[in-house]
Short mmCIF file of C-alpha atoms in Angstrom, two decimals:
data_model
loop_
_atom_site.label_atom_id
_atom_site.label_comp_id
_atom_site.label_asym_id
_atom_site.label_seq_id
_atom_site.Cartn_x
_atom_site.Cartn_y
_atom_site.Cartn_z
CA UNK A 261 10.11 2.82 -18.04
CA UNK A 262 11.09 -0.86 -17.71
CA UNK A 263 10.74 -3.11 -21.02
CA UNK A 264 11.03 -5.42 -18.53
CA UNK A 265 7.60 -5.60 -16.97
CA UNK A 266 4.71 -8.43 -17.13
CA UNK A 267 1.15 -8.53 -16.18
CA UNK A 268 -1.18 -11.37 -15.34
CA UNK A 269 -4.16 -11.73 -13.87
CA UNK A 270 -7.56 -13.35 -13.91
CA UNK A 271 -11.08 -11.93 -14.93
CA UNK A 272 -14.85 -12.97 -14.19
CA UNK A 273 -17.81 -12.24 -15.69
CA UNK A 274 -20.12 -12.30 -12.76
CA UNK A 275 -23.52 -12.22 -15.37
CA UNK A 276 -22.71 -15.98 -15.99
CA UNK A 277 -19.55 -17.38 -13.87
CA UNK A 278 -17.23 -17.53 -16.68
CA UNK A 279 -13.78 -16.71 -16.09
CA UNK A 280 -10.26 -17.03 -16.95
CA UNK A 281 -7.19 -15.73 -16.63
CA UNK A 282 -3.87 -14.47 -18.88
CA UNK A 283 -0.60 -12.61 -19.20
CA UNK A 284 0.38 -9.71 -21.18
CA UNK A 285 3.16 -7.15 -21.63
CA UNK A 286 2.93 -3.39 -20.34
CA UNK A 287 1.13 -1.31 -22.64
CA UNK A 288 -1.07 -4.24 -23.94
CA UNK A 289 -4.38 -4.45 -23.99
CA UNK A 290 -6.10 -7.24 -21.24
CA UNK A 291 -8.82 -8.56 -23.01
CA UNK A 292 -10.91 -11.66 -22.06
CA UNK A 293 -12.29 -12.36 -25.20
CA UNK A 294 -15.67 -13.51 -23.64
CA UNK A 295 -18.51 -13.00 -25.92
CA UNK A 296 -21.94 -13.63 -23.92
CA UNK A 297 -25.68 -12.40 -23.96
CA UNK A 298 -25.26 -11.69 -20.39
CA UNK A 299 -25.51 -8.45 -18.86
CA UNK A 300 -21.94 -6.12 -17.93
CA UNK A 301 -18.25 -6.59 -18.90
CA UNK A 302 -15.76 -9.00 -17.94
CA UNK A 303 -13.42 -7.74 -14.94
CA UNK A 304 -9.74 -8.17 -14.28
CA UNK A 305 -8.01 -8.42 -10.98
CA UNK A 306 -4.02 -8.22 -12.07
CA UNK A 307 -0.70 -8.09 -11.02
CA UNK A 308 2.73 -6.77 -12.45
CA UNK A 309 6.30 -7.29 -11.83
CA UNK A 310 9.80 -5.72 -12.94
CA UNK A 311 11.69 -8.32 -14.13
CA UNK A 312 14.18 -5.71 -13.61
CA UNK A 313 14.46 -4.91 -10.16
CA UNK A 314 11.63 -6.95 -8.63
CA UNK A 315 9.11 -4.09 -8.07
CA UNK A 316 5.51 -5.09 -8.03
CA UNK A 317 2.01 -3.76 -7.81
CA UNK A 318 -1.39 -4.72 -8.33
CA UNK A 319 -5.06 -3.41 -9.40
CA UNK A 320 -8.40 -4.04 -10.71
CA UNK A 321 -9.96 -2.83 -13.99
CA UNK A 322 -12.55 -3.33 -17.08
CA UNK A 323 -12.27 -5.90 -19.75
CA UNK A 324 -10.09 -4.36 -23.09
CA UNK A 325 -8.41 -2.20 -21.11
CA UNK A 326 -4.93 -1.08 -21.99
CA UNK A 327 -2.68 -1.31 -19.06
CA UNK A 328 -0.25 1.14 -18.21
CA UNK A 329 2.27 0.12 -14.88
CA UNK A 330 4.06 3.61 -15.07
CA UNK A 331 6.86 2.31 -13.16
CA UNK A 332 10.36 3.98 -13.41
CA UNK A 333 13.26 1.25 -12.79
CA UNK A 334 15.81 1.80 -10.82
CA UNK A 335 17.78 -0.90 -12.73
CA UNK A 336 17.32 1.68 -16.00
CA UNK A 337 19.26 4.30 -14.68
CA UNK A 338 22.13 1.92 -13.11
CA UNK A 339 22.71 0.79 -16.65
CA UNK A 340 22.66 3.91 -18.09
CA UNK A 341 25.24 5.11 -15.34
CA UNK A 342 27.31 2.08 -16.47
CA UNK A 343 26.98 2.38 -20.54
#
């Protein structure tokens, strides 16, 4: 897996408008830090690209959620075939 990779994205808490938004590496944890009295959880609509070799995706999830992109670069095993 890519080392590589970043994620951004924004999140909304719909219970009372607030929102945001942030970046974070793979294997991080996306978390809004929005502390209200208002009903559900903050959600995240994201993005990630490979730095690497310009693969990208995209997806929707709950606040403090570790993201995973699972994403096997091509670039890795060039420069293991060169090394």
């Amino acid at each position: 897996m890519s080392t590589e990779a970043a994620c951004g994205g924004t999140w909304e808490h719909a219970a009372c408008g607030a929102s945001g938004e942030a970046q974070w590496a793979d294997e991080d944890t996306a978390s809004s830090k929005h502390d209200c009295a208002g009903e559900g959880a903050a959600t995240w609509s994201a993005e990630w690209h490979c730095h690497d070799c310009g693969v990208s995706g995209d997806g929707q999830f709950d606040d403090d959620t570790t993201t995973y992109f699972d994403h096997e670069c091509a670039d890795d095993e060039d420069r293991e075939a060169v090394a």
